[in-house]
Amino acid sequence: MTDVAIILLAAGASNRMKPADKLLEFIDGTPLILRQLRRCCAASGNVTVVLHAGDAKRRAWITDSPARIITTPERAMSASLRAGIAGCTAPAAMVVLADMPDVTTQDMETLLAAHRAHPQDIIQATTADGRPGQPVIFPAKYYVDIALLTGDAGAKPIVQTNGAQRIALPDEHAITDLDTPEDWATWRARVNEA
């Protein structure tokens, strides 16, 4: 366990999966949102999940979690980040996207170890071959910048402006997100072959 907060962003609209909800797709009997939340809770005792205010189905799957659940009336990633960071008193916060099924607890722990070594730096996950991705850890000095974000680009401008310690995760864990039925089919085929 660690004192770094984890903010799991799960308020997106899942528009490209309609009528299905990508975060309620099942993997080994568990919906993706709950699977990733459990991984976050295994890495930190301070976890916040950001949901859209109207997401009763997503909320129903995670109400038994020790995580704090907060809601936002907006779908934009910046709104989720602002909501998640509001009131955060931890010395750093790791932002995790709920639609990235390859990000494991071990991956989060790898990033947390890098944060302990470089506590004043942004820590950004990359693929094994160095392509930048998610999750990202922001020291508390960046919370004000996060609170001022707008639009759907997330915190990318903060990383671009300030730089980051880049930490490689296995394979393509840091960039694999599942937004469409085709993404899910390709990922499931790959996992079943492994």
CSV table of C-alpha atoms in Angstrom, one decimal:
chain,number,residue,atom,x,y,z
A,1,MET,CA,0.0,0.0,0.0
A,2,THR,CA,1.0,3.6,-0.5
A,3,ASP,CA,0.0,7.1,0.3
A,4,VAL,CA,-0.2,8.0,-3.4
A,5,ALA,CA,-3.9,8.4,-4.5
A,6,ILE,CA,-5.2,6.6,-7.5
A,7,ILE,CA,-7.9,8.2,-9.6
A,8,LEU,CA,-9.8,5.8,-11.9
A,9,LEU,CA,-11.5,7.7,-14.7
A,10,ALA,CA,-14.7,6.0,-15.6
A,11,ALA,CA,-17.1,8.8,-16.7
A,12,GLY,CA,-16.7,8.5,-20.5
A,13,ALA,CA,-19.7,8.0,-22.7
A,14,SER,CA,-18.6,4.8,-24.4
A,15,ASN,CA,-20.1,6.2,-27.6
A,16,ARG,CA,-18.2,4.0,-30.0
A,17,MET,CA,-19.5,0.9,-28.3
A,18,LYS,CA,-23.2,1.8,-28.5
A,19,PRO,CA,-25.5,0.3,-27.4
A,20,ALA,CA,-23.1,-1.6,-25.2
A,21,ASP,CA,-21.0,-0.1,-22.5
A,22,LYS,CA,-17.3,-0.8,-22.8
A,23,LEU,CA,-16.7,-0.7,-19.1
A,24,LEU,CA,-19.4,-3.3,-18.5
A,25,GLU,CA,-17.9,-5.8,-20.9
A,26,PHE,CA,-17.0,-8.9,-19.0
A,27,ILE,CA,-13.6,-10.4,-18.7
A,28,ASP,CA,-13.4,-13.8,-16.9
A,29,GLY,CA,-16.8,-13.1,-15.3
A,30,THR,CA,-16.1,-9.6,-14.1
A,31,PRO,CA,-17.0,-6.3,-15.8
A,32,LEU,CA,-14.0,-4.2,-16.9
A,33,ILE,CA,-14.7,-1.3,-14.5
A,34,LEU,CA,-14.7,-3.7,-11.4
A,35,ARG,CA,-11.7,-5.6,-12.6
A,36,GLN,CA,-9.6,-2.4,-13.0
A,37,LEU,CA,-10.9,-0.9,-9.8
A,38,ARG,CA,-9.8,-4.0,-7.9
A,39,ARG,CA,-6.4,-3.7,-9.4
A,40,CYS,CA,-6.2,-0.1,-8.3
A,41,CYS,CA,-7.3,-1.0,-4.7
A,42,ALA,CA,-4.6,-3.6,-4.6
A,43,ALA,CA,-2.0,-1.0,-5.4
A,44,SER,CA,-3.2,1.8,-3.1
A,45,GLY,CA,-5.5,2.3,-0.1
A,46,ASN,CA,-6.5,5.7,-1.4
A,47,VAL,CA,-8.6,5.2,-4.6
A,48,THR,CA,-11.2,7.5,-6.1
A,49,VAL,CA,-13.5,6.4,-9.0
A,50,VAL,CA,-15.0,9.2,-11.2
A,51,LEU,CA,-18.3,8.3,-12.7
A,52,HIS,CA,-20.8,10.3,-14.8
A,53,ALA,CA,-23.7,11.4,-12.7
A,54,GLY,CA,-26.1,9.3,-14.7
A,55,ASP,CA,-24.1,6.0,-14.6
A,56,ALA,CA,-26.3,3.9,-12.4
A,57,LYS,CA,-25.3,0.7,-14.0
A,58,ARG,CA,-21.5,1.3,-13.6
A,59,ARG,CA,-22.1,2.4,-10.0
A,60,ALA,CA,-24.1,-0.7,-9.2
A,61,TRP,CA,-21.0,-2.9,-9.9
A,62,ILE,CA,-18.6,-1.0,-7.6
A,63,THR,CA,-20.7,0.0,-4.6
A,64,ASP,CA,-19.0,-2.6,-2.4
A,65,SER,CA,-15.6,-1.3,-3.2
A,66,PRO,CA,-13.5,0.5,-0.5
A,67,ALA,CA,-12.9,3.3,-3.2
A,68,ARG,CA,-14.5,6.7,-2.9
A,69,ILE,CA,-17.0,7.2,-5.7
A,70,ILE,CA,-17.6,10.7,-7.0
A,71,THR,CA,-19.6,11.9,-10.0
A,72,THR,CA,-19.4,14.6,-12.6
A,73,PRO,CA,-22.2,16.0,-14.8
A,74,GLU,CA,-19.8,16.2,-17.7
A,75,ARG,CA,-18.2,13.5,-19.9
A,76,ALA,CA,-15.0,15.3,-21.0
A,77,MET,CA,-11.8,13.8,-19.6
A,78,SER,CA,-10.8,17.2,-18.2
A,79,ALA,CA,-14.0,17.3,-16.1
A,80,SER,CA,-13.2,13.8,-14.8
A,81,LEU,CA,-9.7,14.9,-13.9
A,82,ARG,CA,-10.9,18.0,-12.2
A,83,ALA,CA,-13.5,16.1,-10.2
A,84,GLY,CA,-11.0,13.4,-9.2
A,85,ILE,CA,-8.3,15.8,-8.1
A,86,ALA,CA,-10.7,18.1,-6.2
A,87,GLY,CA,-10.0,17.7,-2.5
A,88,CYS,CA,-7.1,15.3,-3.1
A,89,THR,CA,-4.6,15.8,-0.2
A,90,ALA,CA,-2.2,12.9,-1.2
A,91,PRO,CA,1.3,13.9,-2.1
A,92,ALA,CA,0.8,12.6,-5.6
A,93,ALA,CA,-2.0,11.1,-7.7
A,94,MET,CA,-1.9,8.4,-10.3
A,95,VAL,CA,-4.4,8.8,-13.1
A,96,VAL,CA,-5.7,5.4,-14.4
A,97,LEU,CA,-8.1,5.0,-17.4
A,98,ALA,CA,-10.7,2.4,-16.7
A,99,ASP,CA,-10.8,1.2,-20.4
A,100,MET,CA,-7.2,-0.1,-20.4
A,101,PRO,CA,-7.5,-3.8,-19.5
A,102,ASP,CA,-3.8,-4.7,-19.7
A,103,VAL,CA,-2.8,-2.3,-16.9
A,104,THR,CA,-2.2,-4.5,-13.9
A,105,THR,CA,-1.5,-3.9,-10.2
A,106,GLN,CA,2.1,-4.8,-10.9
A,107,ASP,CA,2.3,-2.1,-13.6
A,108,MET,CA,0.9,0.4,-11.1
A,109,GLU,CA,3.4,-0.7,-8.5
A,110,THR,CA,6.2,-0.3,-11.0
A,111,LEU,CA,5.1,3.3,-11.5
A,112,LEU,CA,4.8,3.9,-7.8
A,113,ALA,CA,8.4,2.7,-7.3
A,114,ALA,CA,9.5,5.2,-9.9
A,115,HIS,CA,7.6,7.9,-8.1
A,116,ARG,CA,9.4,7.1,-4.8
A,117,ALA,CA,12.7,7.5,-6.6
A,118,HIS,CA,11.6,10.8,-8.3
A,119,PRO,CA,8.8,12.2,-6.1
A,120,GLN,CA,8.9,15.7,-7.7
A,121,ASP,CA,8.6,14.5,-11.3
A,122,ILE,CA,5.7,13.4,-13.4
A,123,ILE,CA,5.9,9.7,-14.0
A,124,GLN,CA,4.5,8.4,-17.3
A,125,ALA,CA,4.1,4.8,-18.4
A,126,THR,CA,5.3,3.8,-21.8
A,127,THR,CA,5.1,0.7,-23.9
A,128,ALA,CA,8.0,-1.7,-23.9
A,129,ASP,CA,9.4,0.2,-26.9
A,130,GLY,CA,9.0,3.6,-25.4
A,131,ARG,CA,5.7,5.0,-26.8
A,132,PRO,CA,4.1,7.2,-24.1
A,133,GLY,CA,0.8,6.2,-22.6
A,134,GLN,CA,-1.0,5.6,-19.3
A,135,PRO,CA,-1.1,5.6,-16.3
A,136,VAL,CA,0.5,8.9,-15.2
A,137,ILE,CA,1.5,10.0,-11.7
A,138,PHE,CA,1.3,13.7,-10.9
A,139,PRO,CA,3.0,15.2,-7.8
A,140,ALA,CA,0.7,17.5,-5.8
A,141,LYS,CA,2.3,20.6,-7.2
A,142,TYR,CA,0.5,19.9,-10.5
A,143,TYR,CA,-3.0,19.7,-8.9
A,144,VAL,CA,-3.7,23.4,-9.6
A,145,ASP,CA,-2.8,22.9,-13.3
A,146,ILE,CA,-5.1,19.9,-13.4
A,147,ALA,CA,-7.9,21.9,-11.8
A,148,LEU,CA,-7.7,24.4,-14.7
A,149,LEU,CA,-7.9,21.8,-17.5
A,150,THR,CA,-10.6,22.0,-20.2
A,151,GLY,CA,-11.7,19.9,-23.2
A,152,ASP,CA,-11.1,16.2,-23.8
A,153,ALA,CA,-7.3,16.0,-24.1
A,154,GLY,CA,-6.8,15.1,-20.5
A,155,ALA,CA,-3.6,16.2,-18.8
A,156,LYS,CA,-1.4,15.8,-21.9
A,157,PRO,CA,-0.6,19.6,-22.0
A,158,ILE,CA,0.8,19.4,-18.5
A,159,VAL,CA,3.1,16.5,-19.4
A,160,GLN,CA,4.2,18.2,-22.6
A,161,THR,CA,5.0,21.4,-20.8
A,162,ASN,CA,6.8,19.9,-17.8
A,163,GLY,CA,8.2,16.6,-19.1
A,164,ALA,CA,8.1,13.3,-17.4
A,165,GLN,CA,10.2,10.4,-16.2
A,166,ARG,CA,9.1,7.7,-18.6
A,167,ILE,CA,8.8,4.1,-17.3
A,168,ALA,CA,8.4,1.2,-19.6
A,169,LEU,CA,5.6,-1.3,-18.9
A,170,PRO,CA,5.4,-4.7,-20.6
A,171,ASP,CA,4.3,-5.0,-24.2
A,172,GLU,CA,1.6,-2.5,-25.1
A,173,HIS,CA,0.0,-2.3,-21.6
A,174,ALA,CA,0.4,1.5,-21.6
A,175,ILE,CA,-1.6,2.2,-24.8
A,176,THR,CA,-4.1,-0.6,-25.1
A,177,ASP,CA,-7.6,0.8,-24.7
A,178,LEU,CA,-10.8,-0.8,-25.8
A,179,ASP,CA,-13.3,1.7,-27.3
A,180,THR,CA,-15.1,-0.2,-30.1
A,181,PRO,CA,-16.5,-3.7,-30.6
A,182,GLU,CA,-13.6,-4.4,-33.0
A,183,ASP,CA,-11.1,-3.4,-30.3
A,184,TRP,CA,-12.7,-5.8,-27.9
A,185,ALA,CA,-12.7,-8.6,-30.5
A,186,THR,CA,-9.0,-8.1,-31.4
A,187,TRP,CA,-8.0,-8.0,-27.7
A,188,ARG,CA,-10.0,-11.0,-26.8
A,189,ALA,CA,-8.5,-13.0,-29.7
A,190,ARG,CA,-5.0,-12.0,-28.6
A,191,VAL,CA,-5.6,-12.9,-24.9
A,192,ASN,CA,-7.1,-16.2,-25.8
A,193,GLU,CA,-4.1,-17.1,-28.0
A,194,ALA,CA,-1.7,-16.2,-25.2
